[in-house]
């Protein structure tokens, strides 16, 4: 019987290592599908098509099944609709270092709460649970790019930059 080689990580974004860790821990068993998608959701703040494809291939389940899981459970959100996405880490380390204040500042600037997109479609705001960079808490992902030691001013500055585009 041919041995299975899991597909390469979609990028060098370290969050994929967290996702892969969940699958490896479960021996890449298809039973790990929901748990793995949970890890994607909590690491990225949403589950997009690339993630669905990667997880489905790694666990050898049909893509439709993975898609079915994220659309069935309210816990999951598909990739946000905004042109830009700000994801604020709400894991313990980031929370202790003031992530709630970052969320508050972003909510105030955008007039939306996490999980929503501004009416002009410019920005979606999401939260994640530990993106694996605790030493740089609080951490914000701006369009997937990791920014550590984030201040409220810097977060709002980023949002201003997007608004001015
Ligand atoms: S808690 Fe935010 S990166 Fe770990």
mmCIF file of C-alpha atoms and ligand atoms in Angstrom:
data_model
loop_
_atom_site.group_PDB
_atom_site.id
_atom_site.type_symbol
_atom_site.label_atom_id
_atom_site.label_comp_id
_atom_site.label_asym_id
_atom_site.label_seq_id
_atom_site.Cartn_x
_atom_site.Cartn_y
_atom_site.Cartn_z
ATOM 1 C CA UNK A 1 0.000 0.000 0.000
ATOM 2 C CA UNK A 2 1.393 3.424 -0.947
ATOM 3 C CA UNK A 3 2.189 5.662 1.969
ATOM 4 C CA UNK A 4 0.367 8.946 2.116
ATOM 5 C CA UNK A 5 2.379 12.140 1.937
ATOM 6 C CA UNK A 6 0.453 15.143 3.240
ATOM 7 C CA UNK A 7 0.443 18.180 0.929
ATOM 8 C CA UNK A 8 2.907 21.013 1.589
ATOM 9 C CA UNK A 9 1.760 23.905 3.769
ATOM 10 C CA UNK A 10 0.002 26.591 1.676
ATOM 11 C CA UNK A 11 2.570 29.226 2.724
ATOM 12 C CA UNK A 12 5.229 29.868 5.349
ATOM 13 C CA UNK A 13 2.655 31.619 7.535
ATOM 14 C CA UNK A 14 3.354 29.976 10.912
ATOM 15 C CA UNK A 15 -0.352 29.522 11.569
ATOM 16 C CA UNK A 16 -0.339 26.654 9.070
ATOM 17 C CA UNK A 17 2.066 24.856 11.383
ATOM 18 C CA UNK A 18 -0.517 25.114 14.151
ATOM 19 C CA UNK A 19 -3.157 23.692 11.806
ATOM 20 C CA UNK A 20 -0.819 20.948 10.648
ATOM 21 C CA UNK A 21 -0.016 20.142 14.272
ATOM 22 C CA UNK A 22 -3.674 19.372 14.947
ATOM 23 C CA UNK A 23 -3.784 16.997 11.968
ATOM 24 C CA UNK A 24 -0.491 15.317 12.820
ATOM 25 C CA UNK A 25 -1.579 14.798 16.425
ATOM 26 C CA UNK A 26 -4.566 12.913 15.017
ATOM 27 C CA UNK A 27 -2.485 10.885 12.583
ATOM 28 C CA UNK A 28 -4.064 12.771 9.626
ATOM 29 C CA UNK A 29 -7.244 10.829 10.318
ATOM 30 C CA UNK A 30 -10.385 12.071 8.609
ATOM 31 C CA UNK A 31 -12.044 12.091 12.017
ATOM 32 C CA UNK A 32 -9.939 15.153 12.795
ATOM 33 C CA UNK A 33 -11.831 17.236 10.229
ATOM 34 C CA UNK A 34 -13.927 19.317 12.620
ATOM 35 C CA UNK A 35 -11.130 19.743 15.143
ATOM 36 C CA UNK A 36 -8.765 20.861 12.377
ATOM 37 C CA UNK A 37 -11.254 23.342 10.966
ATOM 38 C CA UNK A 38 -11.653 24.685 14.506
ATOM 39 C CA UNK A 39 -7.917 25.250 14.598
ATOM 40 C CA UNK A 40 -8.083 27.113 11.277
ATOM 41 C CA UNK A 41 -10.937 29.265 12.558
ATOM 42 C CA UNK A 42 -9.213 30.087 15.835
ATOM 43 C CA UNK A 43 -5.848 30.764 14.187
ATOM 44 C CA UNK A 44 -6.980 32.801 11.194
ATOM 45 C CA UNK A 45 -10.310 34.178 12.362
ATOM 46 C CA UNK A 46 -12.060 32.555 9.385
ATOM 47 C CA UNK A 47 -11.845 29.561 7.062
ATOM 48 C CA UNK A 48 -11.230 30.462 3.433
ATOM 49 C CA UNK A 49 -11.093 28.315 0.307
ATOM 50 C CA UNK A 50 -7.342 27.761 0.492
ATOM 51 C CA UNK A 51 -7.686 26.461 4.029
ATOM 52 C CA UNK A 52 -10.600 24.194 3.092
ATOM 53 C CA UNK A 53 -8.655 22.755 0.182
ATOM 54 C CA UNK A 54 -5.534 22.214 2.265
ATOM 55 C CA UNK A 55 -7.366 20.508 5.120
ATOM 56 C CA UNK A 56 -9.488 18.355 2.793
ATOM 57 C CA UNK A 57 -6.411 17.159 0.895
ATOM 58 C CA UNK A 58 -4.417 16.540 4.058
ATOM 59 C CA UNK A 59 -7.167 14.459 5.649
ATOM 60 C CA UNK A 60 -8.271 12.888 2.361
ATOM 61 C CA UNK A 61 -11.875 13.968 2.655
ATOM 62 C CA UNK A 62 -13.937 15.391 -0.227
ATOM 63 C CA UNK A 63 -13.792 19.184 -0.436
ATOM 64 C CA UNK A 64 -17.590 19.235 -0.352
ATOM 65 C CA UNK A 65 -17.539 17.558 3.048
ATOM 66 C CA UNK A 66 -15.156 20.159 4.502
ATOM 67 C CA UNK A 67 -17.261 22.905 2.975
ATOM 68 C CA UNK A 68 -20.375 21.294 4.432
ATOM 69 C CA UNK A 69 -18.907 21.445 7.939
ATOM 70 C CA UNK A 70 -18.080 25.149 7.849
ATOM 71 C CA UNK A 71 -21.427 26.107 6.408
ATOM 72 C CA UNK A 72 -23.365 23.920 8.851
ATOM 73 C CA UNK A 73 -21.870 25.120 12.133
ATOM 74 C CA UNK A 74 -22.398 28.758 13.096
ATOM 75 C CA UNK A 75 -19.053 28.775 14.838
ATOM 76 C CA UNK A 76 -17.223 28.975 11.520
ATOM 77 C CA UNK A 77 -17.039 31.988 9.300
ATOM 78 C CA UNK A 78 -16.005 31.869 5.691
ATOM 79 C CA UNK A 79 -13.534 34.433 4.485
ATOM 80 C CA UNK A 80 -14.867 37.887 5.334
ATOM 81 C CA UNK A 81 -16.350 39.955 2.541
ATOM 82 C CA UNK A 82 -14.267 43.095 3.043
ATOM 83 C CA UNK A 83 -11.495 44.203 0.713
ATOM 84 C CA UNK A 84 -9.230 44.269 3.780
ATOM 85 C CA UNK A 85 -9.356 42.178 6.932
ATOM 86 C CA UNK A 86 -8.131 43.113 10.357
ATOM 87 C CA UNK A 87 -7.898 40.112 12.681
ATOM 88 C CA UNK A 88 -7.166 40.840 16.312
ATOM 89 C CA UNK A 89 -5.751 38.012 18.422
ATOM 90 C CA UNK A 90 -7.773 37.432 21.547
ATOM 91 C CA UNK A 91 -5.714 34.572 22.957
ATOM 92 C CA UNK A 92 -4.645 34.756 26.601
ATOM 93 C CA UNK A 93 -1.277 36.478 26.072
ATOM 94 C CA UNK A 94 -2.768 39.084 23.751
ATOM 95 C CA UNK A 95 -5.747 39.581 26.007
ATOM 96 C CA UNK A 96 -3.484 40.269 28.975
ATOM 97 C CA UNK A 97 -1.526 42.769 26.882
ATOM 98 C CA UNK A 98 -4.625 44.754 26.005
ATOM 99 C CA UNK A 99 -6.184 43.145 22.911
ATOM 100 C CA UNK A 100 -9.626 44.209 24.117
ATOM 101 C CA UNK A 101 -8.538 47.838 23.851
ATOM 102 C CA UNK A 102 -7.458 47.257 20.247
ATOM 103 C CA UNK A 103 -10.844 45.761 19.463
ATOM 104 C CA UNK A 104 -12.562 48.691 21.102
ATOM 105 C CA UNK A 105 -10.514 51.161 19.057
ATOM 106 C CA UNK A 106 -11.186 49.288 15.805
ATOM 107 C CA UNK A 107 -14.912 49.018 16.577
ATOM 108 C CA UNK A 108 -15.059 52.728 17.247
ATOM 109 C CA UNK A 109 -13.186 53.645 14.071
ATOM 110 C CA UNK A 110 -15.159 51.276 11.847
ATOM 111 C CA UNK A 111 -18.594 51.375 13.480
ATOM 112 C CA UNK A 112 -18.829 47.560 13.373
ATOM 113 C CA UNK A 113 -18.155 44.653 15.734
ATOM 114 C CA UNK A 114 -15.978 41.577 15.073
ATOM 115 C CA UNK A 115 -17.561 39.338 12.478
ATOM 116 C CA UNK A 116 -18.878 42.282 10.489
ATOM 117 C CA UNK A 117 -17.810 44.187 7.379
ATOM 118 C CA UNK A 118 -18.129 47.953 6.925
ATOM 119 C CA UNK A 119 -21.101 48.936 4.736
ATOM 120 C CA UNK A 120 -18.728 50.189 2.022
ATOM 121 C CA UNK A 121 -17.146 46.715 1.877
ATOM 122 C CA UNK A 122 -13.719 48.111 2.670
ATOM 123 C CA UNK A 123 -12.861 46.388 5.960
ATOM 124 C CA UNK A 124 -13.872 43.206 7.812
ATOM 125 C CA UNK A 125 -13.064 42.866 11.486
ATOM 126 C CA UNK A 126 -12.436 39.411 12.974
ATOM 127 C CA UNK A 127 -10.863 37.908 16.071
ATOM 128 C CA UNK A 128 -8.638 34.850 16.457
ATOM 129 C CA UNK A 129 -7.430 32.771 19.425
ATOM 130 C CA UNK A 130 -3.651 32.713 19.603
ATOM 131 C CA UNK A 131 -1.927 32.949 16.272
ATOM 132 C CA UNK A 132 1.300 31.501 17.674
ATOM 133 C CA UNK A 133 3.229 34.724 18.267
ATOM 134 C CA UNK A 134 2.520 35.258 21.971
ATOM 135 C CA UNK A 135 5.932 36.799 22.679
ATOM 136 C CA UNK A 136 4.892 39.717 20.476
ATOM 137 C CA UNK A 137 1.476 40.244 22.097
ATOM 138 C CA UNK A 138 -0.753 41.998 21.419
ATOM 139 C CA UNK A 139 -0.864 40.764 17.850
ATOM 140 C CA UNK A 140 -2.922 41.984 14.917
ATOM 141 C CA UNK A 141 -3.099 40.487 11.440
ATOM 142 C CA UNK A 142 -3.602 43.102 8.768
ATOM 143 C CA UNK A 143 -4.596 41.266 5.583
ATOM 144 C CA UNK A 144 -2.858 38.228 7.042
ATOM 145 C CA UNK A 145 0.372 40.057 7.810
ATOM 146 C CA UNK A 146 1.412 39.757 11.426
ATOM 147 C CA UNK A 147 2.060 42.901 13.451
ATOM 148 C CA UNK A 148 3.305 42.432 16.996
ATOM 149 C CA UNK A 149 3.372 44.790 19.995
ATOM 150 C CA UNK A 150 0.476 46.635 18.400
ATOM 151 C CA UNK A 151 -0.779 49.852 19.934
ATOM 152 C CA UNK A 152 -4.244 51.297 19.564
ATOM 153 C CA UNK A 153 -2.795 54.162 17.559
ATOM 154 C CA UNK A 154 -1.069 51.798 15.140
ATOM 155 C CA UNK A 155 -4.227 49.754 14.648
ATOM 156 C CA UNK A 156 -6.273 52.843 13.904
ATOM 157 C CA UNK A 157 -3.529 54.173 11.613
ATOM 158 C CA UNK A 158 -3.741 50.990 9.550
ATOM 159 C CA UNK A 159 -7.509 51.368 9.308
ATOM 160 C CA UNK A 160 -7.103 55.011 8.238
ATOM 161 C CA UNK A 161 -4.700 53.923 5.532
ATOM 162 C CA UNK A 162 -7.242 51.443 4.170
ATOM 163 C CA UNK A 163 -10.034 54.011 4.363
ATOM 164 C CA UNK A 164 -7.972 56.498 2.350
ATOM 165 C CA UNK A 165 -7.396 54.096 -0.564
HETATM 166 S S1 LIG B 1 -2.292 34.832 22.394
HETATM 167 FE FE1 LIG B 1 -2.054 36.139 20.734
HETATM 168 S S2 LIG B 1 -0.438 35.219 19.672
HETATM 169 FE FE2 LIG B 1 -0.726 33.878 21.319
#
